[in-house]
PDB file of C-alpha atoms in Angstrom:
ATOM      1  CA  MET A  20      89.035 118.320  82.081  1.00  0.00           C
ATOM      2  CA  SER A  21      87.029 117.411  85.199  1.00  0.00           C
ATOM      3  CA  SER A  22      89.606 116.707  88.196  1.00  0.00           C
ATOM      4  CA  GLY A  23      88.678 113.853  90.828  1.00  0.00           C
ATOM      5  CA  ARG A  24      88.026 116.806  93.018  1.00  0.00           C
ATOM      6  CA  ASP A  25      85.490 118.339  90.546  1.00  0.00           C
ATOM      7  CA  ALA A  26      83.508 114.940  90.165  1.00  0.00           C
ATOM      8  CA  ALA A  27      83.751 114.762  93.925  1.00  0.00           C
ATOM      9  CA  ALA A  28      81.025 117.480  94.205  1.00  0.00           C
ATOM     10  CA  SER A  29      78.607 115.067  92.255  1.00  0.00           C
ATOM     11  CA  PHE A  30      79.218 112.055  94.225  1.00  0.00           C
ATOM     12  CA  ASP A  31      78.858 114.269  97.601  1.00  0.00           C
ATOM     13  CA  ARG A  32      75.191 115.266  96.552  1.00  0.00           C
ATOM     14  CA  SER A  33      74.377 111.885  95.680  1.00  0.00           C
ATOM     15  CA  ALA A  34      76.110 109.740  98.448  1.00  0.00           C
ATOM     16  CA  ALA A  35      73.047 108.724 100.160  1.00  0.00           C
ATOM     17  CA  ASP A  36      71.553 107.376  97.132  1.00  0.00           C
ATOM     18  CA  TYR A  37      74.638 106.100  95.205  1.00  0.00           C
ATOM     19  CA  ASP A  38      74.072 102.334  96.214  1.00  0.00           C
ATOM     20  CA  ARG A  39      70.142 102.351  95.068  1.00  0.00           C
ATOM     21  CA  ILE A  40      70.913 104.305  91.770  1.00  0.00           C
ATOM     22  CA  LEU A  41      73.867 102.559  90.646  1.00  0.00           C
ATOM     23  CA  ALA A  42      72.783  98.878  91.856  1.00  0.00           C
ATOM     24  CA  ALA A  43      74.374  97.641  88.577  1.00  0.00           C
ATOM     25  CA  ASN A  44      77.904  98.607  89.682  1.00  0.00           C
ATOM     26  CA  ARG A  45      77.723  95.826  92.268  1.00  0.00           C
ATOM     27  CA  LEU A  46      77.482  93.307  89.761  1.00  0.00           C
ATOM     28  CA  GLY A  47      80.328  94.617  87.823  1.00  0.00           C
ATOM     29  CA  ALA A  48      81.955  94.678  91.205  1.00  0.00           C
ATOM     30  CA  SER A  49      81.536  90.833  91.996  1.00  0.00           C
ATOM     31  CA  ARG A  50      83.079  89.898  88.347  1.00  0.00           C
ATOM     32  CA  LEU A  51      86.145  91.892  88.961  1.00  0.00           C
ATOM     33  CA  ALA A  52      86.837  90.450  92.256  1.00  0.00           C
ATOM     34  CA  ALA A  53      86.025  86.513  90.737  1.00  0.00           C
ATOM     35  CA  ALA A  54      88.847  87.763  88.170  1.00  0.00           C
ATOM     36  CA  MET A  55      91.426  88.451  90.810  1.00  0.00           C
ATOM     37  CA  PRO A  56      93.913  85.314  91.241  1.00  0.00           C
ATOM     38  CA  PRO A  57      93.017  83.288  93.995  1.00  0.00           C
ATOM     39  CA  GLN A  58      95.793  83.734  96.451  1.00  0.00           C
ATOM     40  CA  GLY A  59      95.635  85.200  99.792  1.00  0.00           C
ATOM     41  CA  TYR A  60      95.232  89.106 100.041  1.00  0.00           C
ATOM     42  CA  ALA A  61      95.680  90.346 103.566  1.00  0.00           C
ATOM     43  CA  ASP A  62      95.772  94.131 103.035  1.00  0.00           C
ATOM     44  CA  LEU A  63      93.237  95.888 100.415  1.00  0.00           C
ATOM     45  CA  LEU A  64      93.593  99.098  98.847  1.00  0.00           C
ATOM     46  CA  ASP A  65      90.463 100.529  97.206  1.00  0.00           C
ATOM     47  CA  VAL A  66      90.998 103.673  95.312  1.00  0.00           C
ATOM     48  CA  GLY A  67      88.057 105.759  94.351  1.00  0.00           C
ATOM     49  CA  CYS A  68      86.370 103.434  97.171  1.00  0.00           C
ATOM     50  CA  GLY A  69      83.058 105.318  97.020  1.00  0.00           C
ATOM     51  CA  THR A  70      80.662 103.686  99.508  1.00  0.00           C
ATOM     52  CA  GLY A  71      82.773 100.625  99.570  1.00  0.00           C
ATOM     53  CA  PHE A  72      80.987  98.347  97.399  1.00  0.00           C
ATOM     54  CA  THR A  73      84.084  97.048  95.521  1.00  0.00           C
ATOM     55  CA  THR A  74      85.511  96.218  98.968  1.00  0.00           C
ATOM     56  CA  GLU A  75      82.472  94.251  99.578  1.00  0.00           C
ATOM     57  CA  ALA A  76      82.625  92.264  96.451  1.00  0.00           C
ATOM     58  CA  VAL A  77      86.582  91.541  97.234  1.00  0.00           C
ATOM     59  CA  LEU A  78      85.647  90.469 100.748  1.00  0.00           C
ATOM     60  CA  ALA A  79      82.703  88.207  99.703  1.00  0.00           C
ATOM     61  CA  ARG A  80      85.354  86.518  97.324  1.00  0.00           C
ATOM     62  CA  HIS A  81      88.508  86.891  98.773  1.00  0.00           C
ATOM     63  CA  PRO A  82      87.815  86.085 102.903  1.00  0.00           C
ATOM     64  CA  SER A  83      91.575  86.573 103.560  1.00  0.00           C
ATOM     65  CA  VAL A  84      91.320  90.360 103.262  1.00  0.00           C
ATOM     66  CA  ARG A  85      91.981  91.450 106.945  1.00  0.00           C
ATOM     67  CA  ARG A  86      92.654  95.385 106.593  1.00  0.00           C
ATOM     68  CA  VAL A  87      91.089  97.663 103.959  1.00  0.00           C
ATOM     69  CA  THR A  88      92.112 101.261 103.177  1.00  0.00           C
ATOM     70  CA  GLY A  89      89.984 103.207 101.255  1.00  0.00           C
ATOM     71  CA  ILE A  90      90.467 106.407  99.488  1.00  0.00           C
ATOM     72  CA  ASP A  91      88.277 108.908  97.664  1.00  0.00           C
ATOM     73  CA  PRO A  92      87.835 112.701  97.094  1.00  0.00           C
ATOM     74  CA  SER A  93      84.344 112.614  98.241  1.00  0.00           C
ATOM     75  CA  GLU A  94      83.586 112.858 102.093  1.00  0.00           C
ATOM     76  CA  GLY A  95      79.915 111.958 101.621  1.00  0.00           C
ATOM     77  CA  MET A  96      80.904 108.719  99.892  1.00  0.00           C
ATOM     78  CA  LEU A  97      83.389 107.797 102.543  1.00  0.00           C
ATOM     79  CA  GLU A  98      80.764 108.821 105.262  1.00  0.00           C
ATOM     80  CA  GLN A  99      78.302 106.190 103.435  1.00  0.00           C
ATOM     81  CA  PHE A 100      81.682 103.574 103.613  1.00  0.00           C
ATOM     82  CA  ARG A 101      82.111 104.193 106.993  1.00  0.00           C
ATOM     83  CA  ALA A 102      78.631 103.561 108.107  1.00  0.00           C
ATOM     84  CA  LYS A 103      79.151  99.880 106.452  1.00  0.00           C
ATOM     85  CA  ALA A 104      82.433  99.253 108.734  1.00  0.00           C
ATOM     86  CA  PRO A 105      80.820  97.342 111.671  1.00  0.00           C
ATOM     87  CA  ALA A 106      79.551  94.633 109.034  1.00  0.00           C
ATOM     88  CA  LEU A 107      82.323  94.186 107.254  1.00  0.00           C
ATOM     89  CA  GLY A 108      84.438  92.462 109.598  1.00  0.00           C
ATOM     90  CA  VAL A 109      87.939  94.121 108.831  1.00  0.00           C
ATOM     91  CA  GLN A 110      90.376  97.035 110.123  1.00  0.00           C
ATOM     92  CA  LEU A 111      89.018  99.936 108.275  1.00  0.00           C
ATOM     93  CA  GLU A 112      90.979 103.013 107.554  1.00  0.00           C
ATOM     94  CA  LEU A 113      89.371 105.709 104.903  1.00  0.00           C
ATOM     95  CA  LEU A 114      91.144 108.919 103.547  1.00  0.00           C
ATOM     96  CA  ARG A 115      90.433 111.560 101.496  1.00  0.00           C
ATOM     97  CA  GLY A 116      92.362 112.136  98.466  1.00  0.00           C
ATOM     98  CA  THR A 117      93.002 111.481  94.777  1.00  0.00           C
ATOM     99  CA  ALA A 118      94.336 108.353  92.758  1.00  0.00           C
ATOM    100  CA  GLU A 119      97.207 110.168  91.172  1.00  0.00           C
ATOM    101  CA  THR A 120      98.949 110.897  94.735  1.00  0.00           C
ATOM    102  CA  LEU A 121      98.160 108.183  96.955  1.00  0.00           C
ATOM    103  CA  PRO A 122      99.559 108.840 100.178  1.00  0.00           C
ATOM    104  CA  MET A 123     100.736 104.971 100.777  1.00  0.00           C
ATOM    105  CA  ASP A 124     104.072 103.636 101.088  1.00  0.00           C
ATOM    106  CA  GLU A 125     105.553 101.846  98.256  1.00  0.00           C
ATOM    107  CA  ALA A 126     104.458  98.115  98.156  1.00  0.00           C
ATOM    108  CA  ALA A 127     102.395  98.470 101.231  1.00  0.00           C
ATOM    109  CA  PHE A 128      99.225  96.326  99.925  1.00  0.00           C
ATOM    110  CA  ASP A 129      98.450  92.666  98.518  1.00  0.00           C
ATOM    111  CA  ALA A 130      95.579  93.922  96.195  1.00  0.00           C
ATOM    112  CA  VAL A 131      94.834  97.440  94.849  1.00  0.00           C
ATOM    113  CA  VAL A 132      91.485  97.509  93.355  1.00  0.00           C
ATOM    114  CA  SER A 133      89.137 100.366  91.838  1.00  0.00           C
ATOM    115  CA  GLY A 134      85.499 100.144  90.950  1.00  0.00           C
ATOM    116  CA  MET A 135      83.561 102.520  88.731  1.00  0.00           C
ATOM    117  CA  ALA A 136      86.074 105.584  89.467  1.00  0.00           C
ATOM    118  CA  PHE A 137      88.684 105.210  87.084  1.00  0.00           C
ATOM    119  CA  HIS A 138      87.036 107.159  84.386  1.00  0.00           C
ATOM    120  CA  TRP A 139      86.951 110.074  86.214  1.00  0.00           C
ATOM    121  CA  PHE A 140      90.741 110.060  87.248  1.00  0.00           C
ATOM    122  CA  PRO A 141      91.756 113.053  85.550  1.00  0.00           C
ATOM    123  CA  ASP A 142      95.317 111.649  84.824  1.00  0.00           C
ATOM    124  CA  LYS A 143      94.690 107.969  84.342  1.00  0.00           C
ATOM    125  CA  PRO A 144      98.501 106.961  83.484  1.00  0.00           C
ATOM    126  CA  ALA A 145      99.579 108.396  86.896  1.00  0.00           C
ATOM    127  CA  ALA A 146      96.705 106.752  88.802  1.00  0.00           C
ATOM    128  CA  VAL A 147      97.606 103.629  87.572  1.00  0.00           C
ATOM    129  CA  ARG A 148     101.255 104.326  88.264  1.00  0.00           C
ATOM    130  CA  ALA A 149     100.494 105.052  91.721  1.00  0.00           C
ATOM    131  CA  MET A 150      98.307 101.957  92.189  1.00  0.00           C
ATOM    132  CA  ALA A 151     101.435  99.852  90.829  1.00  0.00           C
ATOM    133  CA  ARG A 152     103.652 101.388  93.309  1.00  0.00           C
ATOM    134  CA  ALA A 153     101.426 100.637  96.152  1.00  0.00           C
ATOM    135  CA  VAL A 154     101.269  96.818  95.431  1.00  0.00           C
ATOM    136  CA  ARG A 155     103.548  94.547  96.454  1.00  0.00           C
ATOM    137  CA  PRO A 156     105.675  92.244  93.962  1.00  0.00           C
ATOM    138  CA  GLY A 157     103.095  89.465  93.063  1.00  0.00           C
ATOM    139  CA  GLY A 158     100.316  91.452  94.467  1.00  0.00           C
ATOM    140  CA  THR A 159      97.312  92.202  92.144  1.00  0.00           C
ATOM    141  CA  VAL A 160      95.676  95.146  90.872  1.00  0.00           C
ATOM    142  CA  ALA A 161      92.536  95.114  89.431  1.00  0.00           C
ATOM    143  CA  ILE A 162      90.090  98.053  87.801  1.00  0.00           C
ATOM    144  CA  LEU A 163      86.538  98.380  86.647  1.00  0.00           C
ATOM    145  CA  ALA A 164      85.489 101.304  84.704  1.00  0.00           C
ATOM    146  CA  SER A 165      82.614 102.726  82.350  1.00  0.00           C
ATOM    147  CA  GLY A 166      84.147 101.927  78.690  1.00  0.00           C
ATOM    148  CA  ARG A 167      84.427 103.754  75.544  1.00  0.00           C
ATOM    149  CA  GLY A 168      80.901 103.441  73.885  1.00  0.00           C
ATOM    150  CA  SER A 169      79.019 103.673  77.140  1.00  0.00           C
ATOM    151  CA  ASP A 170      75.360 105.456  76.546  1.00  0.00           C
ATOM    152  CA  ARG A 171      75.945 106.539  73.050  1.00  0.00           C
ATOM    153  CA  GLU A 172      72.080 106.893  72.840  1.00  0.00           C
ATOM    154  CA  PHE A 173      72.213 109.585  75.271  1.00  0.00           C
ATOM    155  CA  GLN A 174      75.124 111.254  73.588  1.00  0.00           C
ATOM    156  CA  ARG A 175      73.493 111.328  70.086  1.00  0.00           C
ATOM    157  CA  VAL A 176      70.206 113.036  72.173  1.00  0.00           C
ATOM    158  CA  LEU A 177      72.603 115.787  73.373  1.00  0.00           C
ATOM    159  CA  ALA A 178      74.458 116.167  70.123  1.00  0.00           C
ATOM    160  CA  ASP A 179      71.162 116.447  68.219  1.00  0.00           C
ATOM    161  CA  MET A 180      69.607 118.930  70.657  1.00  0.00           C
ATOM    162  CA  ARG A 181      69.078 122.569  69.272  1.00  0.00           C
ATOM    163  CA  PRO A 182      69.860 125.107  70.727  1.00  0.00           C
ATOM    164  CA  ARG A 183      73.020 123.233  71.671  1.00  0.00           C
ATOM    165  CA  VAL A 184      73.563 122.159  75.183  1.00  0.00           C
ATOM    166  CA  PRO A 185      76.705 122.963  76.973  1.00  0.00           C
ATOM    167  CA  GLU A 186      79.875 121.576  75.104  1.00  0.00           C
ATOM    168  CA  ALA A 187      80.878 119.926  78.103  1.00  0.00           C
ATOM    169  CA  TRP A 188      77.816 117.977  78.697  1.00  0.00           C
ATOM    170  CA  VAL A 189      78.396 116.302  75.439  1.00  0.00           C
ATOM    171  CA  GLY A 190      82.040 116.195  75.065  1.00  0.00           C
ATOM    172  CA  VAL A 191      82.614 114.618  78.848  1.00  0.00           C
ATOM    173  CA  PHE A 192      82.175 110.974  77.415  1.00  0.00           C
ATOM    174  CA  ASP A 193      85.016 110.895  75.204  1.00  0.00           C
ATOM    175  CA  LEU A 194      87.141 112.436  77.741  1.00  0.00           C
ATOM    176  CA  ILE A 195      86.669 110.052  80.522  1.00  0.00           C
ATOM    177  CA  HIS A 196      86.081 106.565  78.853  1.00  0.00           C
ATOM    178  CA  ARG A 197      88.770 104.237  77.687  1.00  0.00           C
ATOM    179  CA  ASP A 198      89.019 100.886  75.722  1.00  0.00           C
ATOM    180  CA  GLY A 199      90.506  97.621  76.584  1.00  0.00           C
ATOM    181  CA  PRO A 200      93.821  98.368  74.619  1.00  0.00           C
ATOM    182  CA  GLU A 201      94.274 101.864  76.194  1.00  0.00           C
ATOM    183  CA  LEU A 202      93.975 100.319  79.840  1.00  0.00           C
ATOM    184  CA  GLU A 203      96.140  97.404  78.873  1.00  0.00           C
ATOM    185  CA  GLY A 204      98.829 100.178  77.831  1.00  0.00           C
ATOM    186  CA  TYR A 205      98.407 102.075  81.011  1.00  0.00           C
ATOM    187  CA  LEU A 206      99.102  98.815  83.059  1.00  0.00           C
ATOM    188  CA  GLU A 207     102.086  97.893  80.911  1.00  0.00           C
ATOM    189  CA  ASP A 208     103.438 101.188  80.789  1.00  0.00           C
ATOM    190  CA  ALA A 209     103.308 101.193  85.076  1.00  0.00           C
ATOM    191  CA  GLY A 210     105.506  98.184  84.901  1.00  0.00           C
ATOM    192  CA  LEU A 211     102.664  95.681  85.609  1.00  0.00           C
ATOM    193  CA  GLU A 212     101.863  92.379  83.934  1.00  0.00           C
ATOM    194  CA  PRO A 213      98.071  92.181  82.530  1.00  0.00           C
ATOM    195  CA  LEU A 214      96.359  88.944  83.109  1.00  0.00           C
ATOM    196  CA  ASP A 215      93.415  89.869  81.844  1.00  0.00           C
ATOM    197  CA  ILE A 216      91.581  92.743  80.023  1.00  0.00           C
ATOM    198  CA  TRP A 217      87.984  92.626  78.773  1.00  0.00           C
ATOM    199  CA  GLU A 218      84.757  94.587  77.961  1.00  0.00           C
ATOM    200  CA  GLU A 219      81.074  93.786  78.806  1.00  0.00           C
ATOM    201  CA  HIS A 220      78.583  95.246  76.653  1.00  0.00           C
ATOM    202  CA  ARG A 221      75.249  95.563  78.091  1.00  0.00           C
ATOM    203  CA  ALA A 222      71.904  96.394  76.648  1.00  0.00           C
ATOM    204  CA  ARG A 223      69.740  98.153  79.018  1.00  0.00           C
ATOM    205  CA  ARG A 224      66.381  99.979  79.430  1.00  0.00           C
ATOM    206  CA  MET A 225      65.278 102.394  81.994  1.00  0.00           C
ATOM    207  CA  SER A 226      62.571 105.057  82.368  1.00  0.00           C
ATOM    208  CA  VAL A 227      63.653 108.164  81.500  1.00  0.00           C
ATOM    209  CA  ASP A 228      63.561 109.589  84.843  1.00  0.00           C
ATOM    210  CA  ALA A 229      65.575 106.526  86.347  1.00  0.00           C
ATOM    211  CA  TYR A 230      68.321 107.042  83.329  1.00  0.00           C
ATOM    212  CA  LEU A 231      68.416 110.815  83.968  1.00  0.00           C
ATOM    213  CA  ALA A 232      68.725 110.359  88.246  1.00  0.00           C
ATOM    214  CA  ARG A 233      71.790 107.880  87.171  1.00  0.00           C
ATOM    215  CA  ILE A 234      73.366 110.421  84.659  1.00  0.00           C
ATOM    216  CA  LEU A 235      73.054 113.043  87.410  1.00  0.00           C
ATOM    217  CA  ALA A 236      74.576 111.028  90.277  1.00  0.00           C
ATOM    218  CA  VAL A 237      77.563 110.703  88.599  1.00  0.00           C
ATOM    219  CA  ALA A 238      77.819 114.047  86.735  1.00  0.00           C
ATOM    220  CA  SER A 239      76.169 116.847  88.324  1.00  0.00           C
ATOM    221  CA  HIS A 240      79.366 118.607  88.575  1.00  0.00           C
ATOM    222  CA  LEU A 241      79.156 119.525  85.236  1.00  0.00           C
ATOM    223  CA  MET A 242      76.418 122.202  85.882  1.00  0.00           C
ATOM    224  CA  ASP A 243      78.580 123.678  88.906  1.00  0.00           C
ATOM    225  CA  GLY A 244      79.152 127.414  87.895  1.00  0.00           C
ATOM    226  CA  MET A 245      75.982 127.806  85.634  1.00  0.00           C
ATOM    227  CA  ASP A 246      73.305 129.953  86.342  1.00  0.00           C
ATOM    228  CA  PRO A 247      70.981 127.662  88.509  1.00  0.00           C
ATOM    229  CA  GLU A 248      67.905 128.706  86.332  1.00  0.00           C
ATOM    230  CA  LEU A 249      69.663 128.298  83.309  1.00  0.00           C
ATOM    231  CA  ALA A 250      70.667 124.685  84.522  1.00  0.00           C
ATOM    232  CA  GLN A 251      67.178 123.673  85.394  1.00  0.00           C
ATOM    233  CA  SER A 252      65.933 124.990  81.973  1.00  0.00           C
ATOM    234  CA  GLU A 253      68.878 122.987  80.228  1.00  0.00           C
ATOM    235  CA  LEU A 254      68.105 119.699  82.366  1.00  0.00           C
ATOM    236  CA  ALA A 255      64.331 119.978  81.571  1.00  0.00           C
ATOM    237  CA  ARG A 256      65.150 120.218  77.524  1.00  0.00           C
ATOM    238  CA  VAL A 257      67.386 117.144  77.974  1.00  0.00           C
ATOM    239  CA  ALA A 258      64.728 115.279  79.784  1.00  0.00           C
ATOM    240  CA  ALA A 259      62.190 116.312  77.051  1.00  0.00           C
ATOM    241  CA  ALA A 260      64.497 115.057  74.516  1.00  0.00           C
ATOM    242  CA  THR A 261      65.175 111.927  76.037  1.00  0.00           C
ATOM    243  CA  ALA A 262      61.610 111.181  76.575  1.00  0.00           C
ATOM    244  CA  ALA A 263      61.141 111.857  72.492  1.00  0.00           C
ATOM    245  CA  ALA A 264      63.786 109.620  71.824  1.00  0.00           C
ATOM    246  CA  ALA A 265      62.329 106.748  74.332  1.00  0.00           C
ATOM    247  CA  GLY A 266      60.479 103.838  73.285  1.00  0.00           C
ATOM    248  CA  PRO A 267      56.789 102.707  74.880  1.00  0.00           C
ATOM    249  CA  ARG A 268      58.780 100.787  77.415  1.00  0.00           C
ATOM    250  CA  GLY A 269      61.604 103.255  78.474  1.00  0.00           C
ATOM    251  CA  PHE A 270      65.219 104.367  77.245  1.00  0.00           C
ATOM    252  CA  ASP A 271      66.991 101.665  75.676  1.00  0.00           C
ATOM    253  CA  TYR A 272      70.793 102.626  75.807  1.00  0.00           C
ATOM    254  CA  ARG A 273      74.114 100.498  75.881  1.00  0.00           C
ATOM    255  CA  PHE A 274      76.871 100.351  78.672  1.00  0.00           C
ATOM    256  CA  VAL A 275      80.450  99.164  78.489  1.00  0.00           C
ATOM    257  CA  LYS A 276      81.983  97.917  81.463  1.00  0.00           C
ATOM    258  CA  LEU A 277      85.682  97.848  81.233  1.00  0.00           C
ATOM    259  CA  PHE A 278      87.745  95.139  83.285  1.00  0.00           C
ATOM    260  CA  GLY A 279      91.497  95.025  83.970  1.00  0.00           C
ATOM    261  CA  VAL A 280      93.552  92.662  86.210  1.00  0.00           C
ATOM    262  CA  ALA A 281      97.357  92.885  86.227  1.00  0.00           C
ATOM    263  CA  ARG A 282      99.995  91.577  88.579  1.00  0.00           C
ATOM    264  CA  ARG A 283     103.010  93.167  89.818  1.00  0.00           C
ATOM    265  CA  PRO A 284     105.840  91.100  88.902  1.00  0.00           C
ATOM    266  CA  ALA A 285     107.421  89.316  91.455  1.00  0.00           C
ATOM    267  CA  ALA A 286     111.260  90.829  92.849  1.00  0.00           C
TER     268      ALA A 286
END
């Protein structure tokens, strides 16, 4: 399985363009922030914080936040977040690290959020347990992730290619994605009380170039270790197969956003 630090290589490479290429993530982060109970959140932890787009959504919805701690394995993404600090109006601390081993005191935050990073966490139950430990009793844990069923059309393109593409390119989707009941189970097993679990299914269309740019922005680490010429040859084959599957107005695909909002029971 790809580790958070393995995936960090993709995000280091795409950090400067991430907010542009993955602009739709901001909409999901706004819906996640809106689903958080309207209580005072002074201290916020953003796990897998990336460029900080989830923190920005929470600050827009919950102006009570005064202090933000962000943690991410990608230094490139943290640099992008750090550049936004003057405009945020909060005390900001950014740390390089992984979700499963959060270097925080127990019950140190009023809210813990994670936006579009959870699917890359290699040990999801451990990550949720760490997030549950970090939030105060009565506090909120809110997660937004890519859900099971995302990019099925692209998965079919890859699976039908002959000669076959590297198995990791085909198998990564089932490896990283989860559904609502699975996320609910992780939250409950961590001692949290689920408040709302839901999935949003979106029909989308992009040019083939834009679609593949999105895929590479988050998953280029799957080519690490390959011969560079072979990797480029395989990418060219994938681009041709995706173009063949596209319609006259672009490549049609489905995307599933998975949301979970939970509370740590009051002591």
